[in-house]
XYZ file of C-alpha atoms in Angstrom:
297
model
C -19.529 127.618 -15.778
C -17.718 127.437 -12.491
C -18.350 124.081 -10.850
C -19.627 124.580 -7.308
C -21.968 122.720 -4.995
C -24.704 125.178 -5.919
C -24.157 124.846 -9.677
C -24.123 121.032 -9.427
C -27.353 121.078 -7.443
C -28.957 123.309 -10.057
C -27.646 120.987 -12.773
C -29.189 117.932 -11.103
C -32.494 119.722 -10.666
C -32.510 120.784 -14.316
C -31.654 117.291 -15.530
C -34.295 115.729 -13.284
C -36.852 118.193 -14.649
C -35.897 117.173 -18.203
C -36.190 113.510 -17.199
C -39.641 114.048 -15.691
C -40.735 115.994 -18.758
C -39.959 113.008 -20.953
C -41.444 110.592 -18.430
C -44.696 112.539 -18.399
C -45.180 112.335 -22.166
C -45.933 108.614 -21.998
C -49.373 107.118 -21.496
C -48.719 103.482 -20.560
C -50.789 100.828 -22.295
C -49.649 97.643 -20.549
C -52.660 97.854 -18.205
C -54.862 96.915 -21.141
C -53.667 93.299 -21.076
C -51.817 92.897 -17.765
C -52.665 93.160 -14.077
C -50.241 94.873 -11.712
C -49.008 92.658 -8.901
C -47.004 94.521 -6.219
C -43.899 92.601 -5.164
C -42.078 92.709 -1.839
C -39.354 90.120 -2.441
C -36.836 88.943 -5.015
C -39.497 86.747 -6.584
C -43.157 85.925 -6.214
C -44.691 82.458 -6.272
C -47.951 81.898 -8.110
C -50.096 78.910 -7.305
C -52.154 77.611 -10.194
C -55.815 77.607 -9.254
C -58.276 75.349 -11.010
C -61.410 77.189 -12.019
C -63.862 77.179 -9.130
C -67.170 75.418 -9.845
C -69.306 78.377 -8.812
C -71.911 78.579 -6.072
C -73.713 75.400 -5.018
C -76.670 74.676 -2.823
C -75.337 74.278 0.714
C -76.288 70.771 1.707
C -74.168 69.160 4.396
C -70.655 70.509 4.874
C -68.956 73.087 2.687
C -66.942 71.809 -0.285
C -63.491 73.358 -0.001
C -61.541 74.225 -3.148
C -57.853 74.549 -2.316
C -55.182 76.488 -4.148
C -52.958 73.985 -5.917
C -49.230 74.322 -5.410
C -46.985 74.867 -8.422
C -43.412 75.846 -9.119
C -44.482 78.874 -11.128
C -42.482 81.944 -10.191
C -41.736 85.376 -11.573
C -38.279 86.593 -10.588
C -37.737 90.334 -10.383
C -34.972 91.747 -12.578
C -32.942 94.926 -12.301
C -33.017 97.458 -15.152
C -31.082 100.689 -15.651
C -30.297 103.476 -18.080
C -27.381 105.827 -17.369
C -26.093 108.981 -19.054
C -22.594 110.331 -18.479
C -21.854 114.081 -18.594
C -18.249 115.138 -19.194
C -16.969 117.714 -16.703
C -15.563 119.737 -19.594
C -19.059 120.142 -21.028
C -20.232 121.586 -17.709
C -17.311 123.997 -17.508
C -17.843 125.035 -21.132
C -21.620 125.522 -20.714
C -22.465 122.857 -23.309
C -25.326 121.430 -21.270
C -27.984 122.113 -23.894
C -26.945 118.942 -25.699
C -27.864 116.854 -22.641
C -31.371 118.070 -21.832
C -32.978 116.248 -24.800
C -31.083 113.096 -23.867
C -32.414 113.268 -20.310
C -35.938 113.742 -21.652
C -35.442 110.701 -23.877
C -34.210 108.796 -20.832
C -37.427 109.690 -19.017
C -39.506 108.480 -21.937
C -37.545 105.225 -22.120
C -38.084 104.615 -18.396
C -41.812 105.314 -18.637
C -42.205 102.963 -21.608
C -40.271 100.132 -19.997
C -43.288 98.333 -18.446
C -44.969 98.472 -21.864
C -41.846 96.981 -23.436
C -41.829 94.134 -20.923
C -45.519 93.261 -21.182
C -46.094 93.767 -24.904
C -42.709 92.251 -25.734
C -43.643 89.118 -23.798
C -47.017 88.472 -25.407
C -45.760 87.150 -28.808
C -43.565 84.653 -26.936
C -46.589 82.918 -25.449
C -46.457 80.275 -28.176
C -43.166 78.934 -26.794
C -43.174 80.046 -23.126
C -44.609 77.925 -20.329
C -47.542 79.217 -18.316
C -48.449 78.388 -14.719
C -50.047 75.069 -15.674
C -46.824 73.710 -17.185
C -48.077 74.035 -20.774
C -47.121 76.661 -23.305
C -49.293 79.683 -22.610
C -50.876 79.311 -26.045
C -51.205 75.548 -26.415
C -53.478 72.826 -27.732
C -53.891 70.768 -24.572
C -54.677 72.863 -21.519
C -56.827 71.157 -18.917
C -60.520 71.997 -19.187
C -63.896 70.333 -18.694
C -66.979 69.364 -20.676
C -70.605 69.886 -19.725
C -70.526 66.711 -17.614
C -67.526 67.936 -15.626
C -65.135 65.424 -17.201
C -61.568 66.531 -17.907
C -60.785 67.370 -21.537
C -58.008 69.092 -23.459
C -58.685 72.680 -24.438
C -56.826 74.662 -27.084
C -56.259 78.409 -26.960
C -54.201 78.620 -30.129
C -54.902 78.441 -33.824
C -51.340 77.628 -34.849
C -49.979 79.128 -38.066
C -46.725 80.922 -38.856
C -47.725 84.520 -39.670
C -47.905 87.696 -37.605
C -49.677 86.957 -34.323
C -53.104 88.141 -33.273
C -54.967 87.543 -30.043
C -58.559 87.427 -28.889
C -58.954 88.277 -25.195
C -61.413 88.818 -22.393
C -60.230 92.099 -20.830
C -63.467 92.870 -18.989
C -62.039 92.537 -15.468
C -59.795 95.101 -13.790
C -58.467 92.591 -11.247
C -57.665 89.691 -13.585
C -55.919 89.965 -16.954
C -54.095 87.510 -19.230
C -50.622 88.852 -18.320
C -48.889 90.055 -15.143
C -46.708 93.099 -14.521
C -44.823 92.435 -11.292
C -43.656 95.709 -9.733
C -40.936 95.570 -7.068
C -39.452 99.071 -7.475
C -40.735 101.751 -9.824
C -38.304 103.823 -11.887
C -36.105 106.111 -9.762
C -33.871 108.932 -10.989
C -30.480 109.181 -9.266
C -27.215 111.079 -9.728
C -23.539 110.583 -8.933
C -22.498 114.204 -9.261
C -20.235 115.020 -6.354
C -16.619 115.983 -7.142
C -15.525 113.289 -4.693
C -17.455 110.498 -6.429
C -15.129 107.900 -7.946
C -16.545 108.300 -11.450
C -15.795 112.023 -11.397
C -12.309 111.521 -9.947
C -11.280 108.768 -12.375
C -12.999 109.781 -15.635
C -14.293 113.332 -14.935
C -17.800 112.007 -15.707
C -20.949 112.916 -13.819
C -23.555 110.151 -13.956
C -27.334 110.539 -14.168
C -29.333 107.344 -14.223
C -32.642 105.638 -13.679
C -33.212 102.126 -12.378
C -36.158 99.875 -11.634
C -36.844 96.360 -10.441
C -39.713 94.424 -11.966
C -40.687 91.748 -14.463
C -43.590 90.486 -16.543
C -45.133 87.054 -16.873
C -48.105 85.136 -18.165
C -51.249 84.870 -16.061
C -54.609 83.296 -16.839
C -54.493 81.450 -20.173
C -58.270 81.036 -19.953
C -58.620 84.720 -20.903
C -56.600 84.665 -24.133
C -56.457 82.937 -27.488
C -53.417 83.371 -29.737
C -53.014 82.602 -33.417
C -50.561 83.067 -36.270
C -53.118 82.061 -38.883
C -54.476 84.529 -41.398
C -56.911 86.816 -39.597
C -60.317 86.406 -41.207
C -63.900 85.676 -40.248
C -63.326 81.912 -40.057
C -60.290 82.022 -37.752
C -61.824 84.806 -35.657
C -65.043 82.872 -35.088
C -63.079 79.739 -34.150
C -61.091 81.738 -31.582
C -64.235 83.302 -30.144
C -65.964 79.942 -29.882
C -62.954 78.431 -28.084
C -62.835 81.255 -25.538
C -66.541 81.365 -24.835
C -67.285 77.638 -24.489
C -64.940 76.865 -21.576
C -66.433 75.146 -18.549
C -65.744 74.775 -14.849
C -65.050 71.434 -13.125
C -68.766 71.057 -12.355
C -69.646 71.500 -16.038
C -71.121 74.988 -15.703
C -69.990 77.670 -18.186
C -66.849 79.607 -17.362
C -67.781 83.316 -17.655
C -65.295 84.258 -20.371
C -66.443 86.412 -23.294
C -64.229 87.875 -26.007
C -63.955 91.652 -25.603
C -60.810 92.686 -27.516
C -58.960 91.745 -30.679
C -55.270 92.502 -30.145
C -52.759 92.612 -32.987
C -49.926 94.539 -34.618
C -49.683 96.924 -37.580
C -49.206 94.046 -40.051
C -52.714 92.775 -39.314
C -54.268 96.227 -38.926
C -56.083 96.204 -42.286
C -57.437 92.698 -41.795
C -58.568 93.549 -38.260
C -60.262 96.785 -39.316
C -62.004 95.056 -42.229
C -63.210 92.348 -39.857
C -64.318 94.480 -36.899
C -64.754 98.092 -38.039
C -66.417 97.635 -41.437
C -70.215 97.925 -41.189
C -71.055 96.565 -44.638
C -69.033 94.194 -46.842
C -70.029 94.093 -50.519
C -73.380 95.580 -49.565
C -74.079 92.981 -46.891
C -74.294 93.726 -43.184
C -71.146 92.523 -41.406
C -72.265 90.368 -38.423
C -68.873 90.875 -36.728
C -69.052 94.684 -36.856
C -67.874 96.035 -33.482
C -68.284 92.603 -31.906
C -65.114 93.379 -29.932
C -62.826 96.363 -29.430
C -59.589 96.618 -31.397
C -56.104 97.158 -29.933
C -53.107 97.719 -32.222
C -49.617 97.566 -30.716
C -46.300 97.781 -32.610
C -44.679 95.086 -30.469
C -46.921 92.526 -32.196
C -45.447 92.987 -35.674
């Protein structure tokens, strides 16, 4: 192939089409457990808000509940994936070997938010949340029915493959955060005058993005590394659903999803998707929905 401005333009268009083809094969799943927060700066600050006590009878002046300041931040990071194409391969019409690689690049870029969010979740046992405690910890601040402060645990401990019980009923509030500063963009350095072409005869085709993931509301998630069975599941459900606000009223959190990896698939399906066990009606049958994700082991 003779290298001209027209042939390079056609090459870029073909490679971008291959990239988009791969990108379009992915159905992201991070939205199941994370809320998207658009970002406009290098980082975003998140104040930790105590649970509001709900509506009250208006007697006298309003009672104002302020957002508490905290040092919790999510810093955006830069990510990239770049493929180099040798000029000799263009001249020799060996471009067929690159199209699949560009499609794979598109798939990798589309899956990246999933990798960030799902890859973060198992680290919640040793990563601080916005309240200064580990996200899954034994002594988060909570309240009893009298409105007195107590310690609340959203973890069962253990050392096995993790599983999680979550309230994913809200579209605007999820246990995790995907912070999006710049979505994936496909770019090319493919002019004969570009330094990479002049020095190494390599045309570059890359994608980059700017984003990050972090932990959000710990009140919506319970994490455990114990064996997944009826006893540990019921304990997790009870912990989630008996939280209270500062005025002692119930916090409206109800378990909706059991989230785990392939290792716990059989145990989860036996627990949630089996109608009868040894001829006896399973009281936990379809009590929550089941999500299996390979990032969770």
